[in-house]
Tab-separated table of C-alpha atoms in Angstrom:
chain	number	residue	atom	x	y	z
M	1	UNK	CA	-0.005	0.002	-0.001
M	2	UNK	CA	2.747	2.381	1.043
M	3	UNK	CA	4.681	1.791	-2.139
M	4	UNK	CA	1.662	2.051	-4.409
M	5	UNK	CA	0.938	5.527	-3.153
M	6	UNK	CA	4.645	6.290	-3.174
M	7	UNK	CA	5.038	5.663	-6.892
M	8	UNK	CA	2.236	8.053	-7.745
M	9	UNK	CA	3.387	10.838	-5.444
M	10	UNK	CA	7.104	10.186	-5.834
M	11	UNK	CA	8.082	13.543	-7.353
M	12	UNK	CA	5.950	15.513	-4.945
M	13	UNK	CA	7.069	13.749	-1.786
M	14	UNK	CA	10.441	12.149	-2.548
M	15	UNK	CA	11.893	12.546	0.929
M	16	UNK	CA	8.654	12.028	2.815
M	17	UNK	CA	9.306	8.317	3.372
M	18	UNK	CA	7.734	5.241	1.856
M	19	UNK	CA	9.834	5.384	-1.316
M	20	UNK	CA	11.657	2.191	-2.324
M	21	UNK	CA	14.603	3.190	-4.531
M	22	UNK	CA	15.664	-0.449	-4.848
M	23	UNK	CA	12.134	-1.725	-5.434
M	24	UNK	CA	12.622	-4.307	-2.712
M	25	UNK	CA	11.232	-4.451	0.793
M	26	UNK	CA	13.319	-3.727	3.888
M	27	UNK	CA	13.459	-7.417	4.844
M	28	UNK	CA	14.647	-8.526	1.426
M	29	UNK	CA	17.333	-5.840	1.262
M	30	UNK	CA	18.636	-6.733	4.700
M	31	UNK	CA	18.761	-10.381	3.692
M	32	UNK	CA	20.828	-9.378	0.625
M	33	UNK	CA	23.229	-7.350	2.714
M	34	UNK	CA	23.531	-10.116	5.301
M	35	UNK	CA	24.313	-12.573	2.495
M	36	UNK	CA	26.949	-10.160	1.178
M	37	UNK	CA	28.663	-10.167	4.548
M	38	UNK	CA	28.409	-13.938	4.649
M	39	UNK	CA	30.023	-14.041	1.207
M	40	UNK	CA	33.024	-12.303	2.690
M	41	UNK	CA	33.181	-14.802	5.552
M	42	UNK	CA	33.059	-17.804	3.245
M	43	UNK	CA	35.483	-16.292	0.744
M	44	UNK	CA	37.913	-15.610	3.594
M	45	UNK	CA	37.688	-19.279	4.586
M	46	UNK	CA	38.082	-20.584	1.047
M	47	UNK	CA	40.920	-18.205	0.250
M	48	UNK	CA	42.653	-19.319	3.432
M	49	UNK	CA	42.350	-22.854	2.065
M	50	UNK	CA	43.935	-21.682	-1.189
M	51	UNK	CA	46.734	-19.884	0.562
M	52	UNK	CA	47.629	-22.787	2.854
M	53	UNK	CA	47.426	-25.178	-0.071
M	54	UNK	CA	49.780	-23.011	-2.104
M	55	UNK	CA	52.209	-22.865	0.802
M	56	UNK	CA	52.451	-26.681	0.842
M	57	UNK	CA	54.119	-28.885	-1.713
M	58	UNK	CA	51.963	-30.428	-4.402
M	59	UNK	CA	52.244	-34.103	-5.405
M	60	UNK	CA	54.207	-34.207	-8.651
M	61	UNK	CA	54.696	-37.935	-9.221
M	62	UNK	CA	52.692	-40.480	-11.158
M	63	UNK	CA	49.018	-40.521	-10.213
M	64	UNK	CA	48.800	-44.320	-10.065
M	65	UNK	CA	51.587	-44.664	-7.519
M	66	UNK	CA	50.088	-42.016	-5.239
M	67	UNK	CA	50.272	-42.645	-1.493
M	68	UNK	CA	49.121	-40.452	1.362
M	69	UNK	CA	51.954	-38.513	2.920
M	70	UNK	CA	52.586	-35.669	5.316
M	71	UNK	CA	54.978	-34.193	2.761
M	72	UNK	CA	52.498	-32.889	0.208
M	73	UNK	CA	48.901	-31.746	-0.120
M	74	UNK	CA	46.541	-34.703	-0.778
M	75	UNK	CA	44.773	-35.221	-4.115
M	76	UNK	CA	41.033	-34.952	-3.396
M	77	UNK	CA	40.156	-37.873	-5.734
M	78	UNK	CA	42.143	-40.132	-3.475
M	79	UNK	CA	40.649	-38.871	-0.228
M	80	UNK	CA	36.967	-38.609	-1.119
M	81	UNK	CA	36.460	-41.863	-2.960
M	82	UNK	CA	34.014	-43.814	-0.798
M	83	UNK	CA	30.274	-44.112	-0.902
M	84	UNK	CA	27.973	-45.924	1.588
M	85	UNK	CA	27.389	-49.676	1.176
M	86	UNK	CA	30.252	-50.008	-1.317
M	87	UNK	CA	33.149	-50.537	1.015
M	88	UNK	CA	36.588	-50.698	-0.565
M	89	UNK	CA	35.450	-49.661	-4.042
M	90	UNK	CA	37.361	-46.708	-5.457
M	91	UNK	CA	34.650	-44.297	-6.639
M	92	UNK	CA	36.171	-40.829	-6.582
M	93	UNK	CA	33.814	-37.892	-6.190
M	94	UNK	CA	30.659	-39.962	-6.715
M	95	UNK	CA	29.257	-39.398	-3.231
M	96	UNK	CA	30.000	-35.685	-3.267
M	97	UNK	CA	28.338	-35.588	-6.692
M	98	UNK	CA	25.200	-37.024	-5.127
M	99	UNK	CA	25.387	-34.381	-2.360
M	100	UNK	CA	25.758	-31.615	-4.940
M	101	UNK	CA	22.792	-32.928	-6.861
M	102	UNK	CA	20.668	-33.068	-3.684
M	103	UNK	CA	21.497	-29.457	-2.804
M	104	UNK	CA	20.869	-28.120	-6.346
M	105	UNK	CA	17.598	-30.048	-6.416
M	106	UNK	CA	16.493	-28.573	-3.096
M	107	UNK	CA	17.358	-25.146	-4.435
M	108	UNK	CA	15.051	-25.829	-7.382
M	109	UNK	CA	12.197	-26.910	-5.105
M	110	UNK	CA	12.781	-23.765	-3.026
M	111	UNK	CA	12.454	-21.524	-6.084
M	112	UNK	CA	9.323	-23.462	-7.003
M	113	UNK	CA	7.935	-22.695	-3.532
M	114	UNK	CA	8.706	-18.995	-4.070
M	115	UNK	CA	6.929	-19.141	-7.433
M	116	UNK	CA	3.909	-20.813	-5.816
M	117	UNK	CA	3.954	-18.048	-3.177
M	118	UNK	CA	3.615	-15.424	-5.924
M	119	UNK	CA	0.463	-17.204	-7.027
M	120	UNK	CA	-0.791	-17.352	-3.377
M	121	UNK	CA	-1.098	-21.114	-3.831
M	122	UNK	CA	-0.829	-22.423	-0.292
M	123	UNK	CA	-0.884	-26.127	-1.239
M	124	UNK	CA	1.965	-25.758	-3.735
M	125	UNK	CA	4.062	-23.742	-1.261
M	126	UNK	CA	3.540	-26.462	1.327
M	127	UNK	CA	4.488	-29.210	-1.127
M	128	UNK	CA	7.680	-27.522	-2.358
M	129	UNK	CA	8.757	-26.379	1.109
M	130	UNK	CA	8.455	-29.925	2.329
M	131	UNK	CA	10.665	-31.198	-0.519
M	132	UNK	CA	13.172	-28.455	0.248
M	133	UNK	CA	13.316	-29.456	3.913
M	134	UNK	CA	13.764	-33.104	2.934
M	135	UNK	CA	16.594	-32.151	0.566
M	136	UNK	CA	18.318	-30.191	3.317
M	137	UNK	CA	18.024	-33.052	5.794
M	138	UNK	CA	19.296	-35.533	3.183
M	139	UNK	CA	22.320	-33.292	2.519
M	140	UNK	CA	23.095	-33.044	6.235
M	141	UNK	CA	22.852	-36.817	6.510
M	142	UNK	CA	25.312	-37.229	3.653
M	143	UNK	CA	27.666	-34.770	5.258
M	144	UNK	CA	27.499	-36.637	8.575
M	145	UNK	CA	28.495	-39.799	6.741
M	146	UNK	CA	31.277	-38.019	4.890
M	147	UNK	CA	32.700	-36.664	8.158
M	148	UNK	CA	32.469	-40.026	9.866
M	149	UNK	CA	34.296	-41.632	6.982
M	150	UNK	CA	37.088	-39.069	7.077
M	151	UNK	CA	37.428	-39.261	10.867
M	152	UNK	CA	37.453	-43.060	10.907
M	153	UNK	CA	39.978	-43.337	8.104
M	154	UNK	CA	41.156	-46.089	5.778
M	155	UNK	CA	42.098	-49.600	6.773
M	156	UNK	CA	45.761	-49.127	6.125
M	157	UNK	CA	46.174	-45.699	7.665
M	158	UNK	CA	49.524	-43.874	7.407
M	159	UNK	CA	52.636	-43.729	9.483
M	160	UNK	CA	52.828	-40.532	11.477
M	161	UNK	CA	55.893	-40.096	13.718
M	162	UNK	CA	56.693	-43.771	13.162
M	163	UNK	CA	53.299	-45.000	14.388
M	164	UNK	CA	50.305	-45.953	12.275
M	165	UNK	CA	47.478	-43.443	12.433
M	166	UNK	CA	43.978	-43.890	11.094
M	167	UNK	CA	41.648	-41.149	9.956
M	168	UNK	CA	41.841	-37.487	10.706
M	169	UNK	CA	41.327	-35.061	13.558
M	170	UNK	CA	42.381	-31.482	14.104
M	171	UNK	CA	45.951	-32.458	15.094
M	172	UNK	CA	46.742	-35.498	12.986
M	173	UNK	CA	45.616	-36.537	9.539
M	174	UNK	CA	46.478	-39.724	7.719
M	175	UNK	CA	45.676	-38.183	4.315
M	176	UNK	CA	48.168	-35.352	4.401
M	177	UNK	CA	49.159	-32.234	6.332
M	178	UNK	CA	46.951	-31.629	9.413
M	179	UNK	CA	45.893	-28.274	7.945
M	180	UNK	CA	44.011	-30.175	5.218
M	181	UNK	CA	41.732	-31.829	7.751
M	182	UNK	CA	41.434	-28.633	9.828
M	183	UNK	CA	40.252	-26.657	6.828
M	184	UNK	CA	37.969	-29.444	5.672
M	185	UNK	CA	36.220	-29.710	9.049
M	186	UNK	CA	36.089	-25.936	9.485
M	187	UNK	CA	34.774	-25.011	6.060
M	188	UNK	CA	32.338	-27.880	5.469
M	189	UNK	CA	31.331	-27.570	9.126
M	190	UNK	CA	30.589	-23.880	8.733
M	191	UNK	CA	28.662	-24.593	5.568
M	192	UNK	CA	26.832	-27.461	7.269
M	193	UNK	CA	25.838	-25.105	10.090
M	194	UNK	CA	24.363	-22.821	7.499
M	195	UNK	CA	22.463	-25.711	5.968
M	196	UNK	CA	21.213	-26.699	9.422
M	197	UNK	CA	19.949	-23.202	10.243
M	198	UNK	CA	18.458	-23.047	6.713
M	199	UNK	CA	16.538	-26.240	7.405
M	200	UNK	CA	15.263	-24.808	10.701
M	201	UNK	CA	14.163	-21.583	8.985
M	202	UNK	CA	12.483	-23.646	6.259
M	203	UNK	CA	10.614	-25.635	8.918
M	204	UNK	CA	9.363	-22.412	10.539
M	205	UNK	CA	8.225	-21.118	7.156
M	206	UNK	CA	6.576	-24.446	6.341
M	207	UNK	CA	4.732	-24.356	9.674
M	208	UNK	CA	3.569	-20.773	9.135
M	209	UNK	CA	2.365	-21.705	5.654
M	210	UNK	CA	0.403	-24.662	6.963
M	211	UNK	CA	-1.366	-22.622	9.694
M	212	UNK	CA	-2.137	-19.949	7.059
M	213	UNK	CA	-0.085	-17.019	8.399
M	214	UNK	CA	0.898	-15.813	4.941
M	215	UNK	CA	-2.634	-16.103	3.578
M	216	UNK	CA	-3.700	-13.769	6.364
M	217	UNK	CA	-0.871	-11.257	5.832
M	218	UNK	CA	-1.679	-11.353	2.129
M	219	UNK	CA	1.756	-12.229	0.712
M	220	UNK	CA	4.372	-14.961	0.793
M	221	UNK	CA	7.407	-12.706	0.927
M	222	UNK	CA	8.810	-14.591	3.903
M	223	UNK	CA	9.276	-17.616	1.616
M	224	UNK	CA	11.289	-15.398	-0.727
M	225	UNK	CA	13.577	-14.084	2.035
M	226	UNK	CA	14.337	-17.537	3.393
M	227	UNK	CA	14.642	-18.703	-0.192
M	228	UNK	CA	17.436	-16.189	-0.746
M	229	UNK	CA	19.297	-17.641	2.220
M	230	UNK	CA	18.758	-21.174	0.991
M	231	UNK	CA	20.062	-20.388	-2.503
M	232	UNK	CA	23.080	-18.748	-0.949
M	233	UNK	CA	23.853	-21.956	0.923
M	234	UNK	CA	23.642	-23.778	-2.377
M	235	UNK	CA	25.890	-21.191	-3.976
M	236	UNK	CA	28.537	-21.620	-1.259
M	237	UNK	CA	28.460	-25.361	-1.819
M	238	UNK	CA	29.167	-24.833	-5.533
M	239	UNK	CA	32.401	-23.082	-4.509
M	240	UNK	CA	33.280	-25.562	-1.748
M	241	UNK	CA	32.743	-28.377	-4.250
M	242	UNK	CA	35.122	-26.791	-6.779
M	243	UNK	CA	37.874	-25.842	-4.402
M	244	UNK	CA	37.826	-28.794	-2.067
M	245	UNK	CA	36.861	-31.667	-4.304
M	246	UNK	CA	37.730	-30.815	-7.898
M	247	UNK	CA	40.878	-28.725	-7.952
S	1	UNK	CA	4.305	-4.273	6.665
S	2	UNK	CA	2.929	-3.807	3.174
S	3	UNK	CA	4.771	-4.870	0.071
S	4	UNK	CA	5.037	-3.620	-3.442
S	5	UNK	CA	4.101	-6.873	-5.108
S	6	UNK	CA	1.005	-7.536	-3.078
S	7	UNK	CA	-1.569	-8.738	-5.546
S	8	UNK	CA	-5.335	-8.751	-5.581
S	9	UNK	CA	-7.576	-11.710	-4.877
S	10	UNK	CA	-7.796	-13.014	-8.437
S	11	UNK	CA	-4.269	-14.419	-8.586
S	12	UNK	CA	-5.313	-17.747	-7.078
S	13	UNK	CA	-6.353	-18.893	-10.552
S	14	UNK	CA	-2.905	-18.429	-12.151
S	15	UNK	CA	-1.145	-21.394	-13.690
S	16	UNK	CA	2.378	-22.304	-12.499
S	17	UNK	CA	5.016	-20.630	-14.646
S	18	UNK	CA	8.141	-22.711	-14.040
S	19	UNK	CA	9.813	-22.877	-17.468
S	20	UNK	CA	12.706	-20.566	-16.536
S	21	UNK	CA	13.283	-22.410	-13.261
S	22	UNK	CA	13.682	-25.784	-14.925
S	23	UNK	CA	15.841	-24.315	-17.679
S	24	UNK	CA	18.207	-22.996	-14.993
S	25	UNK	CA	18.178	-26.396	-13.356
S	26	UNK	CA	19.283	-28.067	-16.578
S	27	UNK	CA	22.061	-25.504	-17.013
S	28	UNK	CA	23.334	-26.199	-13.510
S	29	UNK	CA	23.145	-29.955	-14.006
S	30	UNK	CA	24.931	-29.752	-17.335
S	31	UNK	CA	27.745	-27.634	-15.856
S	32	UNK	CA	28.207	-30.085	-12.977
S	33	UNK	CA	28.208	-33.032	-15.386
S	34	UNK	CA	30.937	-31.392	-17.497
S	35	UNK	CA	32.959	-30.798	-14.334
S	36	UNK	CA	32.755	-34.510	-13.560
S	37	UNK	CA	33.726	-35.552	-17.065
S	38	UNK	CA	36.679	-33.212	-16.958
S	39	UNK	CA	37.705	-34.455	-13.502
S	40	UNK	CA	37.801	-38.053	-14.763
S	41	UNK	CA	39.219	-37.655	-18.265
S	42	UNK	CA	41.732	-34.784	-18.028
S	43	UNK	CA	43.999	-36.381	-15.519
S	44	UNK	CA	47.264	-35.701	-17.308
S	45	UNK	CA	49.517	-33.350	-15.264
S	46	UNK	CA	50.324	-31.287	-18.353
S	47	UNK	CA	46.673	-30.271	-18.650
S	48	UNK	CA	46.449	-29.163	-15.014
S	49	UNK	CA	46.096	-25.458	-15.734
S	50	UNK	CA	43.504	-26.041	-18.457
S	51	UNK	CA	41.546	-28.296	-16.100
S	52	UNK	CA	41.573	-25.755	-13.292
S	53	UNK	CA	40.506	-22.973	-15.677
S	54	UNK	CA	37.567	-25.070	-16.881
S	55	UNK	CA	36.499	-25.715	-13.280
S	56	UNK	CA	36.710	-22.033	-12.399
S	57	UNK	CA	34.793	-20.895	-15.457
S	58	UNK	CA	32.052	-23.466	-14.876
S	59	UNK	CA	31.876	-22.531	-11.187
S	60	UNK	CA	31.426	-18.856	-11.978
S	61	UNK	CA	28.867	-19.807	-14.658
S	62	UNK	CA	26.888	-21.783	-12.067
S	63	UNK	CA	27.196	-18.945	-9.536
S	64	UNK	CA	25.882	-16.535	-12.138
S	65	UNK	CA	22.789	-18.662	-12.754
S	66	UNK	CA	22.092	-19.309	-9.074
S	67	UNK	CA	22.389	-15.631	-8.158
S	68	UNK	CA	20.814	-14.278	-11.316
S	69	UNK	CA	17.860	-16.623	-11.702
S	70	UNK	CA	17.244	-18.436	-8.420
S	71	UNK	CA	17.987	-15.428	-6.235
S	72	UNK	CA	16.372	-13.231	-8.850
S	73	UNK	CA	19.135	-10.625	-8.795
S	74	UNK	CA	19.159	-10.345	-12.608
S	75	UNK	CA	15.626	-9.013	-12.484
S	76	UNK	CA	16.155	-6.465	-9.714
S	77	UNK	CA	16.835	-2.754	-10.301
S	78	UNK	CA	20.367	-1.707	-11.305
S	79	UNK	CA	21.118	0.016	-7.972
S	80	UNK	CA	20.499	-3.208	-6.085
S	81	UNK	CA	22.533	-5.317	-8.528
S	82	UNK	CA	25.541	-3.014	-8.228
S	83	UNK	CA	25.342	-2.636	-4.468
S	84	UNK	CA	25.754	-6.426	-4.235
S	85	UNK	CA	28.132	-7.102	-7.131
S	86	UNK	CA	30.550	-4.216	-6.604
S	87	UNK	CA	31.605	-4.972	-2.991
S	88	UNK	CA	31.817	-8.688	-3.766
S	89	UNK	CA	34.063	-8.033	-6.791
S	90	UNK	CA	36.819	-6.872	-4.435
S	91	UNK	CA	37.211	-10.558	-3.424
S	92	UNK	CA	39.157	-10.972	-6.689
S	93	UNK	CA	41.973	-8.907	-5.205
S	94	UNK	CA	41.787	-10.913	-1.959
S	95	UNK	CA	42.228	-14.140	-3.941
S	96	UNK	CA	45.230	-12.869	-5.941
S	97	UNK	CA	46.950	-11.400	-2.880
S	98	UNK	CA	46.747	-14.541	-0.773
S	99	UNK	CA	47.632	-16.937	-3.604
S	100	UNK	CA	50.846	-14.934	-4.181
S	101	UNK	CA	51.424	-14.924	-0.445
S	102	UNK	CA	50.964	-18.685	-0.239
S	103	UNK	CA	53.432	-19.204	-3.070
S	104	UNK	CA	56.104	-17.129	-1.404
S	105	UNK	CA	55.575	-18.918	1.928
S	106	UNK	CA	56.397	-22.131	0.064
S	107	UNK	CA	59.556	-20.566	-1.355
S	108	UNK	CA	60.731	-19.514	2.110
S	109	UNK	CA	60.096	-22.958	3.624
């Protein structure tokens, strides 16, 4: 209402309030600026990964004779090569591919929920929000498995300080320099926390949709705002996927 | 709080318009698939730089689609687009600075 009258009286009352120069509501703008600050946090983390990786030696030998060592940065293909129920099979990047697909898919269902919100279609919003929540939970489950796998380690382990060591923690890491595991746990953990809070926000929005809050307020903008956050989480994963798993 | 895109009561009859959403989905899926194919086929060390460049270009391509279409930034007003894109673009310098730094740390070691 405020903005409708504002557009008609804009020239007469430009500084009188109620004008939206960015054609977006306060809540949406603040979500954008929050996401911008979060972009800086995540880029700082990922750039730290890049810097520490560049300050370690890279493996230069033949790829087939690769072994884990404390001397050089591990090759991601060799670290992330397991998927559930297929123990001992070398399947590089397959599991993380599934995780990426789940997250992109849940981003799609989120944007479908936003689209349904524009049409004021409560049933469709409910349906797509529920799929989005399920996608988020599935992703978190995959990540829990991935962490457990990395912490537990391989059957052979590696020799660290003359003793065999299995898996990885913040101090020791059978796959390579300890910094590799530190950065992995920190960055994917920080991203996972974002996914977790995204799922919680989605559940709140889903609940509000079901009890008809947005039908009463007359718009589904809350779905859009949380949608922005959810897409951002997906966006961060695109970068984590490239820098941690591919390069 | 009232909002600019509040619509009247007749919108309940609209049909879903999801063509653009699914098109974006296929773009994202295709980019990820290419990344996988490259990761598995271009394993030769001599092609390392080419491989990394392909990954980076595809990642930025995906980021562009997620932010532009899913987050709808492409369809916002110019002021909003630039107030997000301009500050974020300074990250490029951050990347270059710390990569160079990391390289020289390796030299000193």
